[in-house]
GROMACS .gro file of C-alpha atoms in nm:
model
  256
    1MET     CA    1  13.200   2.605   9.100
    2THR     CA    2  12.894   2.607   8.850
    3THR     CA    3  12.710   2.918   8.835
    4TRP     CA    4  12.340   2.793   8.785
    5ASN     CA    5  12.124   2.960   8.523
    6PRO     CA    6  11.769   2.998   8.681
    7SER     CA    7  11.615   3.085   8.339
    8GLN     CA    8  11.724   2.740   8.203
    9TYR     CA    9  11.620   2.547   8.521
   10LEU     CA   10  11.284   2.692   8.532
   11ARG     CA   11  11.221   2.603   8.150
   12PHE     CA   12  11.058   2.288   8.299
   13GLY     CA   13  10.937   2.496   8.629
   14ASN     CA   14  10.602   2.302   8.649
   15GLU     CA   15  10.757   1.970   8.577
   16ARG     CA   16  11.013   2.035   8.839
   17LEU     CA   17  10.778   2.148   9.094
   18GLN     CA   18  10.542   1.859   9.112
   19PRO     CA   19  10.778   1.649   9.326
   20VAL     CA   20  10.783   1.923   9.575
   21ILE     CA   21  10.395   1.940   9.585
   22ASP     CA   22  10.375   1.576   9.621
   23LEU     CA   23  10.647   1.552   9.918
   24ILE     CA   24  10.484   1.837  10.110
   25GLY     CA   25  10.143   1.676  10.074
   26ARG     CA   26  10.256   1.385  10.245
   27ILE     CA   27  10.422   1.534  10.556
   28PRO     CA   28  10.203   1.489  10.863
   29LEU     CA   29  10.301   1.774  11.058
   30GLU     CA   30  10.025   2.001  11.183
   31SER     CA   31  10.199   2.338  11.301
   32PRO     CA   32  10.561   2.316  11.289
   33GLN     CA   33  10.754   2.613  11.410
   34VAL     CA   34  11.076   2.608  11.239
   35ILE     CA   35  11.114   2.494  10.881
   36TYR     CA   36  11.444   2.486  10.660
   37ASP     CA   37  11.441   2.431  10.274
   38LEU     CA   38  11.787   2.303  10.214
   39GLY     CA   39  11.890   2.351   9.834
   40CYS     CA   40  11.579   2.582   9.798
   41GLY     CA   41  11.703   2.705   9.438
   42THR     CA   42  11.468   2.975   9.308
   43GLY     CA   43  11.233   2.949   9.615
   44SER     CA   44  10.916   2.818   9.434
   45GLY     CA   45  10.898   2.520   9.677
   46THR     CA   46  10.997   2.739   9.969
   47VAL     CA   47  10.701   2.958   9.927
   48ILE     CA   48  10.483   2.650   9.890
   49LEU     CA   49  10.606   2.538  10.228
   50LYS     CA   50  10.527   2.879  10.376
   51GLU     CA   51  10.156   2.876  10.221
   52ARG     CA   52  10.114   2.542  10.377
   53TRP     CA   53  10.233   2.637  10.743
   54PRO     CA   54  10.199   3.022  10.742
   55GLY     CA   55  10.270   3.064  11.103
   56ALA     CA   56  10.594   2.861  11.047
   57ILE     CA   57  10.960   3.074  11.058
   58VAL     CA   58  11.051   2.948  10.673
   59THR     CA   59  11.414   2.975  10.569
   60GLY     CA   60  11.539   2.892  10.230
   61VAL     CA   61  11.898   2.795  10.213
   62ASP     CA   62  12.100   2.755   9.897
   63ALA     CA   63  12.485   2.762   9.783
   64SER     CA   64  12.406   2.953   9.462
   65GLU     CA   65  12.418   3.323   9.462
   66SER     CA   66  12.250   3.339   9.128
   67MET     CA   67  11.945   3.101   9.227
   68LEU     CA   68  11.898   3.297   9.559
   69ALA     CA   69  11.913   3.607   9.320
   70ARG     CA   70  11.584   3.501   9.181
   71THR     CA   71  11.397   3.459   9.497
   72GLN     CA   72  11.407   3.854   9.563
   73THR     CA   73  11.114   3.871   9.289
   74LEU     CA   74  10.899   3.645   9.513
   75GLN     CA   75  10.636   3.814   9.747
   76SER     CA   76  10.652   3.604  10.081
   77ASP     CA   77  10.744   3.607  10.430
   78VAL     CA   78  11.051   3.400  10.381
   79SER     CA   79  11.405   3.434  10.499
   80TRP     CA   80  11.687   3.332  10.253
   81GLN     CA   81  12.043   3.214  10.347
   82LEU     CA   82  12.326   3.166  10.147
   83SER     CA   83  12.529   2.851  10.281
   84ASP     CA   84  12.715   2.544  10.173
   85LEU     CA   85  12.489   2.276  10.268
   86ASN     CA   86  12.792   2.042  10.378
   87THR     CA   87  12.852   2.293  10.669
   88TRP     CA   88  12.508   2.452  10.738
   89GLU     CA   89  12.388   2.467  11.082
   90PRO     CA   90  12.044   2.584  11.174
   91ASP     CA   91  11.980   2.900  11.410
   92ALA     CA   92  11.746   2.669  11.614
   93PRO     CA   93  11.640   2.299  11.612
   94ALA     CA   94  11.390   2.226  11.332
   95ASN     CA   95  11.064   2.093  11.313
   96LEU     CA   96  11.111   2.033  10.945
   97ILE     CA   97  11.389   2.007  10.730
   98PHE     CA   98  11.292   1.977  10.373
   99SER     CA   99  11.502   1.914  10.067
  100ASN     CA  100  11.398   1.868   9.688
  101ALA     CA  101  11.631   1.765   9.447
  102VAL     CA  102  11.979   1.858   9.604
  103PHE     CA  103  12.154   1.609   9.790
  104HIS     CA  104  12.275   1.406   9.465
  105TRP     CA  105  12.505   1.719   9.414
  106LEU     CA  106  12.664   1.639   9.764
  107ASP     CA  107  12.894   1.341   9.860
  108ASN     CA  108  12.922   1.140  10.203
  109HIS     CA  109  12.561   1.049  10.240
  110GLN     CA  110  12.659   0.816  10.511
  111SER     CA  111  12.756   1.101  10.750
  112LEU     CA  112  12.562   1.378  10.602
  113PHE     CA  113  12.218   1.221  10.650
  114PRO     CA  114  12.264   1.116  11.020
  115LYS     CA  115  12.389   1.464  11.083
  116LEU     CA  116  12.074   1.653  10.966
  117VAL     CA  117  11.857   1.446  11.182
  118THR     CA  118  12.072   1.558  11.486
  119LYS     CA  119  11.953   1.923  11.366
  120LEU     CA  120  11.577   1.822  11.437
  121ALA     CA  121  11.375   1.898  11.724
  122SER     CA  122  11.212   1.591  11.889
  123GLY     CA  123  10.932   1.452  11.643
  124GLY     CA  124  11.082   1.653  11.368
  125ILE     CA  125  11.081   1.538  11.029
  126LEU     CA  126  11.368   1.513  10.767
  127ALA     CA  127  11.149   1.517  10.424
  128VAL     CA  128  11.392   1.439  10.110
  129GLN     CA  129  11.330   1.383   9.723
  130MET     CA  130  11.647   1.295   9.515
  131PRO     CA  131  11.644   1.195   9.162
  132GLN     CA  132  11.673   0.803   9.116
  133ASN     CA  133  11.734   0.780   8.728
  134TRP     CA  134  12.082   0.763   8.702
  135ARG     CA  135  12.069   0.428   8.494
  136ALA     CA  136  11.826   0.607   8.263
  137PRO     CA  137  11.940   0.714   7.910
  138THR     CA  138  11.939   1.086   8.016
  139HIS     CA  139  12.216   1.024   8.267
  140ARG     CA  140  12.373   0.715   8.113
  141LEU     CA  141  12.445   0.875   7.772
  142ILE     CA  142  12.612   1.175   7.932
  143ALA     CA  143  12.873   0.932   8.087
  144GLU     CA  144  12.901   0.754   7.761
  145VAL     CA  145  12.959   1.074   7.551
  146VAL     CA  146  13.210   1.165   7.818
  147ARG     CA  147  13.410   0.871   7.761
  148SER     CA  148  13.407   0.878   7.389
  149GLY     CA  149  13.527   1.214   7.322
  150PRO     CA  150  13.856   1.428   7.342
  151TRP     CA  151  13.731   1.570   7.646
  152ARG     CA  152  13.738   1.249   7.846
  153ALA     CA  153  14.044   1.326   8.076
  154GLN     CA  154  13.905   1.668   8.159
  155LEU     CA  155  13.559   1.559   8.232
  156GLU     CA  156  13.550   1.193   8.366
  157ARG     CA  157  13.635   1.260   8.725
  158HIS     CA  158  13.349   1.504   8.741
  159VAL     CA  159  13.082   1.267   8.629
  160ARG     CA  160  12.816   1.209   8.890
  161GLU     CA  161  12.708   0.838   8.786
  162PHE     CA  162  12.550   0.692   9.106
  163PRO     CA  163  12.549   0.983   9.375
  164VAL     CA  164  12.215   0.845   9.515
  165LEU     CA  165  12.203   0.524   9.735
  166GLU     CA  166  11.898   0.276   9.720
  167GLY     CA  167  11.636   0.336   9.964
  168GLN     CA  168  11.721   0.052  10.204
  169GLU     CA  169  12.050   0.185  10.264
  170TYR     CA  170  11.897   0.531  10.377
  171TYR     CA  171  11.682   0.337  10.576
  172ASP     CA  172  11.991   0.168  10.765
  173LEU     CA  173  12.166   0.521  10.783
  174LEU     CA  174  11.872   0.680  10.968
  175SER     CA  175  11.664   0.399  11.155
  176SER     CA  176  11.880   0.416  11.474
  177GLN     CA  177  11.773   0.792  11.515
  178THR     CA  178  11.411   0.788  11.399
  179ASN     CA  179  11.095   0.616  11.532
  180SER     CA  180  10.957   0.605  11.186
  181ILE     CA  181  11.060   0.629  10.811
  182ASP     CA  182  10.809   0.640  10.519
  183MET     CA  183  10.966   0.576  10.191
  184TRP     CA  184  10.859   0.544   9.815
  185GLU     CA  185  10.968   0.603   9.458
  186THR     CA  186  10.740   0.792   9.181
  187THR     CA  187  10.826   0.766   8.816
  188TYR     CA  188  10.710   1.074   8.630
  189TYR     CA  189  10.605   1.072   8.282
  190HIS     CA  190  10.695   1.441   8.175
  191ILE     CA  191  10.514   1.531   7.856
  192LEU     CA  192  10.777   1.771   7.680
  193ASP     CA  193  10.726   2.036   7.393
  194GLY     CA  194  10.980   2.176   7.164
  195GLN     CA  195  11.283   2.058   6.991
  196ASP     CA  196  11.536   1.856   7.194
  197PRO     CA  197  11.365   1.900   7.499
  198VAL     CA  198  11.538   1.612   7.701
  199VAL     CA  199  11.862   1.792   7.624
  200GLU     CA  200  11.739   2.118   7.734
  201TRP     CA  201  11.612   1.962   8.059
  202THR     CA  202  11.947   1.839   8.128
  203LYS     CA  203  12.139   2.144   8.017
  204GLY     CA  204  11.945   2.304   8.311
  205SER     CA  205  12.084   2.024   8.588
  206ILE     CA  206  12.301   1.757   8.560
  207LEU     CA  207  12.480   1.858   8.223
  208LYS     CA  208  12.542   2.209   8.326
  209PRO     CA  209  12.879   2.152   8.539
  210LEU     CA  210  13.030   1.953   8.259
  211LEU     CA  211  12.952   2.175   7.996
  212ASP     CA  212  13.089   2.480   8.208
  213LEU     CA  213  13.423   2.293   8.199
  214LEU     CA  214  13.437   2.303   7.798
  215GLU     CA  215  13.521   2.594   7.573
  216CYS     CA  216  13.375   2.648   7.247
  217PRO     CA  217  13.366   2.452   6.985
  218GLU     CA  218  13.427   2.162   7.216
  219SER     CA  219  13.103   2.214   7.425
  220GLU     CA  220  12.908   2.253   7.099
  221ASP     CA  221  13.077   1.926   6.963
  222PHE     CA  222  12.978   1.744   7.324
  223LEU     CA  223  12.615   1.880   7.290
  224GLU     CA  224  12.580   1.756   6.927
  225MET     CA  225  12.701   1.404   7.018
  226TYR     CA  226  12.474   1.384   7.326
  227ARG     CA  227  12.174   1.536   7.115
  228GLY     CA  228  12.209   1.287   6.869
  229LYS     CA  229  12.220   1.000   7.142
  230ILE     CA  230  11.921   1.149   7.313
  231ALA     CA  231  11.716   1.179   6.999
  232GLN     CA  232  11.705   0.801   6.960
  233ALA     CA  233  11.645   0.709   7.323
  234TYR     CA  234  11.349   0.978   7.355
  235PRO     CA  235  11.194   1.000   6.998
  236GLN     CA  236  10.941   1.262   6.927
  237ARG     CA  237  10.584   1.110   6.943
  238SER     CA  238  10.348   1.116   6.672
  239ASP     CA  239  10.199   1.467   6.786
  240GLY     CA  240  10.533   1.628   6.820
  241LYS     CA  241  10.558   1.584   7.211
  242THR     CA  242  10.860   1.396   7.382
  243VAL     CA  243  10.794   1.167   7.710
  244LEU     CA  244  11.052   1.193   7.933
  245GLN     CA  245  11.033   0.912   8.208
  246PHE     CA  246  11.193   1.034   8.533
  247ARG     CA  247  11.236   0.795   8.855
  248ARG     CA  248  11.242   0.989   9.185
  249LEU     CA  249  11.329   0.859   9.553
  250PHE     CA  250  11.156   1.007   9.874
  251PHE     CA  251  11.163   0.969  10.229
  252MET     CA  252  11.049   1.125  10.552
  253ALA     CA  253  11.235   1.021  10.878
  254THR     CA  254  11.066   1.137  11.215
  255LYS     CA  255  11.335   1.183  11.490
  256ALA     CA  256  11.254   0.998  11.790
   0.00000   0.00000   0.00000
């Protein structure tokens, strides 16, 4: 199991938090009583949920002990729960199940999402954001490097190339259980500073589980090959910045 590095993840904390803010801003609930944030990570988004609905019982749920440890530094009236999201069960029917950038790590969406809807109270909302940039160079080049190096046999089965369905497929999965579904995509253009910022971005997320499977010097060789390809796909602009284009899928499903 991957041990997540909160510090590496939060190197781009503002950029990673923007989809959370955007999704919360679209949720049409006035006074939900029970809220769960699934895959809450370091808890930054969970705190925003509590700030928007201070009267709600808000629980952040994550499978990573290292991420949840970071939540202890937050001053907020939020409960934190260590749980595998594949088997998670709420303590009470939820008015809002919220999730930002976690379900692309889980399989079996065809059964997982309909199951989550059953955990909602009537009129409750399942609000989800997932990365949808699997064909972008950030991710496509990871698979390319995996298949072109001596680590192929070790890593190939762990590559998550297309773990997220298209929007219309989620509609088909959820429409029979819900009375409304709101769905959209946003492409963010993140303006990044520093040397190799796109590599540093992926090291905090999609690249981390693969690097954890390699020992030095293989992990460094992998990174060097990936870094060279990324530098061509995402060249620094004339002012030294790097523009990372990142597509994300959002949907809100309201239980009938």
